[in-house]
Amino acid sequence: AQTVTQSQPEMSVQEAETVTLSCTYDTSESDYYLFWYKQPPSRQMILVIRQEAYKQQNATENRFSVNFQKAAKSFSLKISDSQLGDAAMYFCAYSEDKIIFGKGTRLHILP
Amino acid sequence: SQTIHQWPATLVQPVGSPLSLECTVEGTSNPNLYWYRQAAGRGLQLLFYSVGIGQISSEVPQNLSASRPQDRQFILSSKKLLLSDSGFYLCAWRAGVPGELFFGEGSRLTVL
């Protein structure tokens, strides 16, 4: 069965600094999709970034980028120039027809 | 545009009582539908998903069940709630496998 592991329950970063959130997954499939979702205190789930497994190029969305290592089954999220509004719970997710989420990393932004 | 509605937003139920959470999607057809539960301090646990009317896949065998009576309606039910059923329930949809999930506002269930 597919699993998603986020080994950092909580992290803190100084405002304007860069932080990397880790995610590993386990699958025997070669074609799949990976996501990072953000859940602010409002509890609304927001898509941050998406990566197709068949694409070698790492996805980027403004200040957010990923380091996708398919052989290592690793999918980390880098947030550059951290802002107070980035404070949230971040979930890594693996997708085929179902979507499996990790347990999340709570990110604190220090002013 | 597509929207997803989930209700009720908050529910307090005694142990042993029934449960019905409802989710509807508007503005799309034949969506993939999902029910997740988020317990306090934990991640999102996939409970059920459906790729079509009457097609339900269960990820967690327990006292919960799901039904999809119409294309854009997804219902989470229980005949007898347990204390461990407390949590934040999220319904979500997407248009297809590559697509992102769009989530409802969530339902907070407290079982006393």
GROMACS .gro file of C-alpha atoms in nm:
model
  223
    1ALA     CA    1   0.000   0.000   0.000
    2GLN     CA    2   0.111   0.352  -0.068
    3THR     CA    3   0.233   0.553   0.229
    4VAL     CA    4   0.341   0.913   0.276
    5THR     CA    5   0.578   1.013   0.555
    6GLN     CA    6   0.646   1.363   0.684
    7SER     CA    7   0.916   1.330   0.946
    8GLN     CA    8   0.898   1.686   1.082
    9PRO     CA    9   0.587   1.741   1.297
   10GLU     CA   10   0.679   2.107   1.352
   11MET     CA   11   0.925   2.357   1.211
   12SER     CA   12   1.003   2.722   1.266
   13VAL     CA   13   1.165   2.973   1.033
   14GLN     CA   14   1.253   3.338   1.062
   15GLU     CA   15   1.053   3.572   0.843
   16ALA     CA   16   1.224   3.628   0.503
   17GLU     CA   17   1.435   3.313   0.543
   18THR     CA   18   1.410   2.986   0.351
   19VAL     CA   19   1.272   2.661   0.490
   20THR     CA   20   1.247   2.309   0.348
   21LEU     CA   21   0.979   2.061   0.448
   22SER     CA   22   1.052   1.693   0.393
   23CYS     CA   23   0.831   1.423   0.248
   24THR     CA   24   0.896   1.066   0.144
   25TYR     CA   25   0.655   0.817  -0.003
   26ASP     CA   26   0.638   0.454  -0.090
   27THR     CA   27   0.489   0.313  -0.408
   28SER     CA   28   0.554   0.048  -0.670
   29GLU     CA   29   0.394   0.256  -0.942
   30SER     CA   30   0.587   0.460  -1.197
   31ASP     CA   31   0.314   0.704  -1.297
   32TYR     CA   32   0.160   0.915  -1.024
   33TYR     CA   33   0.122   1.269  -0.897
   34LEU     CA   34   0.245   1.447  -0.587
   35PHE     CA   35   0.099   1.752  -0.414
   36TRP     CA   36   0.169   1.989  -0.132
   37TYR     CA   37  -0.137   2.136   0.041
   38LYS     CA   38  -0.151   2.411   0.298
   39GLN     CA   39  -0.406   2.426   0.580
   40PRO     CA   40  -0.414   2.764   0.759
   41PRO     CA   41  -0.601   2.813   1.088
   42SER     CA   42  -0.923   2.855   0.889
   43ARG     CA   43  -0.891   2.482   0.811
   44GLN     CA   44  -0.949   2.543   0.440
   45MET     CA   45  -0.720   2.321   0.232
   46ILE     CA   46  -0.525   2.510  -0.034
   47LEU     CA   47  -0.314   2.358  -0.310
   48VAL     CA   48   0.043   2.488  -0.299
   49ILE     CA   49   0.215   2.296  -0.576
   50ARG     CA   50   0.181   1.984  -0.792
   51GLN     CA   51   0.438   1.752  -0.952
   52GLU     CA   52   0.385   1.487  -1.219
   53ALA     CA   53   0.611   1.185  -1.164
   54TYR     CA   54   0.695   1.155  -1.534
   55LYS     CA   55   0.838   1.507  -1.538
   56GLN     CA   56   1.199   1.535  -1.429
   57GLN     CA   57   1.183   1.912  -1.395
   58ASN     CA   58   1.098   2.031  -1.047
   59ALA     CA   59   0.775   2.231  -1.017
   60THR     CA   60   0.784   2.592  -0.901
   61GLU     CA   61   0.512   2.837  -0.802
   62ASN     CA   62   0.645   3.180  -0.711
   63ARG     CA   63   0.820   3.140  -0.372
   64PHE     CA   64   0.740   2.768  -0.355
   65SER     CA   65   0.946   2.499  -0.524
   66VAL     CA   66   0.997   2.127  -0.487
   67ASN     CA   67   1.293   1.894  -0.496
   68PHE     CA   68   1.156   1.577  -0.654
   69GLN     CA   69   1.385   1.276  -0.635
   70LYS     CA   70   1.194   0.990  -0.796
   71ALA     CA   71   1.448   0.715  -0.731
   72ALA     CA   72   1.469   0.813  -0.366
   73LYS     CA   73   1.090   0.865  -0.348
   74SER     CA   74   1.143   1.205  -0.196
   75PHE     CA   75   0.938   1.521  -0.251
   76SER     CA   76   1.046   1.815  -0.039
   77LEU     CA   77   0.895   2.164  -0.042
   78LYS     CA   78   1.110   2.475  -0.027
   79ILE     CA   79   0.957   2.804   0.077
   80SER     CA   80   1.172   3.107  -0.001
   81ASP     CA   81   1.138   3.451   0.156
   82SER     CA   82   0.901   3.316   0.422
   83GLN     CA   83   0.610   3.540   0.511
   84LEU     CA   84   0.383   3.550   0.815
   85GLY     CA   85   0.097   3.428   0.598
   86ASP     CA   86   0.287   3.107   0.528
   87ALA     CA   87   0.223   2.990   0.883
   88ALA     CA   88   0.006   2.680   0.846
   89MET     CA   89  -0.007   2.304   0.847
   90TYR     CA   90   0.153   2.164   0.532
   91PHE     CA   91   0.052   1.826   0.393
   92CYS     CA   92   0.234   1.619   0.135
   93ALA     CA   93   0.009   1.395  -0.075
   94TYR     CA   94   0.053   1.107  -0.319
   95SER     CA   95  -0.206   1.050  -0.591
   96GLU     CA   96  -0.331   0.778  -0.816
   97ASP     CA   97  -0.709   0.737  -0.821
   98LYS     CA   98  -0.705   0.792  -0.447
   99ILE     CA   99  -0.499   1.056  -0.270
  100ILE     CA  100  -0.300   0.966   0.040
  101PHE     CA  101  -0.181   1.241   0.274
  102GLY     CA  102   0.104   1.254   0.520
  103LYS     CA  103   0.049   1.355   0.881
  104GLY     CA  104   0.158   1.710   0.817
  105THR     CA  105   0.421   1.959   0.928
  106ARG     CA  106   0.316   2.262   1.129
  107LEU     CA  107   0.518   2.562   1.013
  108HIS     CA  108   0.570   2.862   1.241
  109ILE     CA  109   0.698   3.191   1.103
  110LEU     CA  110   0.900   3.397   1.352
  111PRO     CA  111   0.879   3.776   1.304
  112SER     CA  112  -1.756   2.769  -1.173
  113GLN     CA  113  -1.743   2.460  -0.956
  114THR     CA  114  -1.834   2.472  -0.590
  115ILE     CA  115  -1.853   2.216  -0.313
  116HIS     CA  116  -2.083   2.236  -0.014
  117GLN     CA  117  -2.063   2.029   0.298
  118TRP     CA  118  -2.299   2.024   0.596
  119PRO     CA  119  -2.357   2.044   0.880
  120ALA     CA  120  -2.055   2.251   0.978
  121THR     CA  121  -2.071   2.147   1.342
  122LEU     CA  122  -2.232   1.848   1.506
  123VAL     CA  123  -2.243   1.724   1.865
  124GLN     CA  124  -2.383   1.374   1.900
  125PRO     CA  125  -2.410   1.121   2.183
  126VAL     CA  126  -2.239   0.784   2.160
  127GLY     CA  127  -2.459   0.533   1.983
  128SER     CA  128  -2.654   0.788   1.781
  129PRO     CA  129  -2.662   0.788   1.397
  130LEU     CA  130  -2.468   1.020   1.170
  131SER     CA  131  -2.526   1.171   0.831
  132LEU     CA  132  -2.286   1.418   0.670
  133GLU     CA  133  -2.370   1.541   0.324
  134CYS     CA  134  -2.159   1.682   0.046
  135THR     CA  135  -2.266   1.817  -0.292
  136VAL     CA  136  -2.067   1.947  -0.584
  137GLU     CA  137  -2.197   2.197  -0.837
  138GLY     CA  138  -2.073   2.299  -1.180
  139THR     CA  139  -1.917   1.971  -1.289
  140SER     CA  140  -2.022   1.620  -1.382
  141ASN     CA  141  -1.891   1.278  -1.285
  142PRO     CA  142  -1.644   1.406  -1.028
  143ASN     CA  143  -1.425   1.178  -0.818
  144LEU     CA  144  -1.545   1.224  -0.459
  145TYR     CA  145  -1.360   1.169  -0.132
  146TRP     CA  146  -1.424   1.165   0.242
  147TYR     CA  147  -1.134   1.234   0.479
  148ARG     CA  148  -1.114   1.256   0.856
  149GLN     CA  149  -0.866   1.474   1.041
  150ALA     CA  150  -0.828   1.383   1.407
  151ALA     CA  151  -0.673   1.636   1.644
  152GLY     CA  152  -0.303   1.679   1.568
  153ARG     CA  153  -0.307   1.421   1.292
  154GLY     CA  154  -0.308   1.415   0.917
  155LEU     CA  155  -0.590   1.347   0.676
  156GLN     CA  156  -0.707   0.989   0.681
  157LEU     CA  157  -0.882   0.873   0.364
  158LEU     CA  158  -1.210   0.705   0.455
  159PHE     CA  159  -1.393   0.654   0.126
  160TYR     CA  160  -1.367   0.753  -0.236
  161SER     CA  161  -1.596   0.717  -0.534
  162VAL     CA  162  -1.528   0.738  -0.907
  163GLY     CA  163  -1.895   0.709  -1.007
  164ILE     CA  164  -2.253   0.662  -0.890
  165GLY     CA  165  -2.283   0.359  -0.669
  166GLN     CA  166  -1.907   0.295  -0.677
  167ILE     CA  167  -1.760   0.326  -0.329
  168SER     CA  168  -1.413   0.223  -0.219
  169SER     CA  169  -1.354   0.190   0.153
  170GLU     CA  170  -1.011   0.253   0.295
  171VAL     CA  171  -1.088   0.208   0.663
  172PRO     CA  172  -1.316  -0.078   0.774
  173GLN     CA  173  -1.511   0.056   1.069
  174ASN     CA  174  -1.858   0.166   1.165
  175LEU     CA  175  -1.876   0.434   0.896
  176SER     CA  176  -2.025   0.394   0.549
  177ALA     CA  177  -2.057   0.611   0.241
  178SER     CA  178  -2.307   0.636  -0.039
  179ARG     CA  179  -2.332   0.821  -0.368
  180PRO     CA  180  -2.698   0.829  -0.459
  181GLN     CA  181  -2.651   1.094  -0.728
  182ASP     CA  182  -2.360   1.197  -0.948
  183ARG     CA  183  -2.263   1.497  -0.738
  184GLN     CA  184  -2.380   1.388  -0.394
  185PHE     CA  185  -2.168   1.202  -0.141
  186ILE     CA  186  -2.298   1.101   0.202
  187LEU     CA  187  -2.107   0.975   0.504
  188SER     CA  188  -2.312   0.777   0.754
  189SER     CA  189  -2.299   0.576   1.070
  190LYS     CA  190  -2.566   0.376   1.246
  191LYS     CA  191  -2.401   0.405   1.589
  192LEU     CA  192  -2.131   0.660   1.664
  193LEU     CA  193  -1.828   0.581   1.879
  194LEU     CA  194  -1.620   0.826   2.082
  195SER     CA  195  -1.334   0.762   1.840
  196ASP     CA  196  -1.545   0.898   1.553
  197SER     CA  197  -1.490   1.254   1.679
  198GLY     CA  198  -1.290   1.466   1.438
  199PHE     CA  199  -1.295   1.705   1.147
  200TYR     CA  200  -1.446   1.554   0.834
  201LEU     CA  201  -1.359   1.687   0.492
  202CYS     CA  202  -1.531   1.614   0.164
  203ALA     CA  203  -1.336   1.674  -0.155
  204TRP     CA  204  -1.374   1.637  -0.530
  205ARG     CA  205  -1.163   1.641  -0.841
  206ALA     CA  206  -1.230   1.617  -1.211
  207GLY     CA  207  -0.989   1.333  -1.278
  208VAL     CA  208  -0.673   1.159  -1.162
  209PRO     CA  209  -0.424   1.430  -1.252
  210GLY     CA  210  -0.635   1.703  -1.104
  211GLU     CA  211  -0.605   1.873  -0.773
  212LEU     CA  212  -0.848   1.809  -0.491
  213PHE     CA  213  -1.099   2.080  -0.403
  214PHE     CA  214  -1.217   2.063  -0.045
  215GLY     CA  215  -1.538   2.154   0.130
  216GLU     CA  216  -1.546   2.369   0.441
  217GLY     CA  217  -1.541   2.067   0.670
  218SER     CA  218  -1.768   1.927   0.942
  219ARG     CA  219  -1.657   1.915   1.302
  220LEU     CA  220  -1.807   1.615   1.481
  221THR     CA  221  -1.791   1.577   1.857
  222VAL     CA  222  -1.916   1.252   2.002
  223LEU     CA  223  -1.994   1.268   2.375
   0.00000   0.00000   0.00000
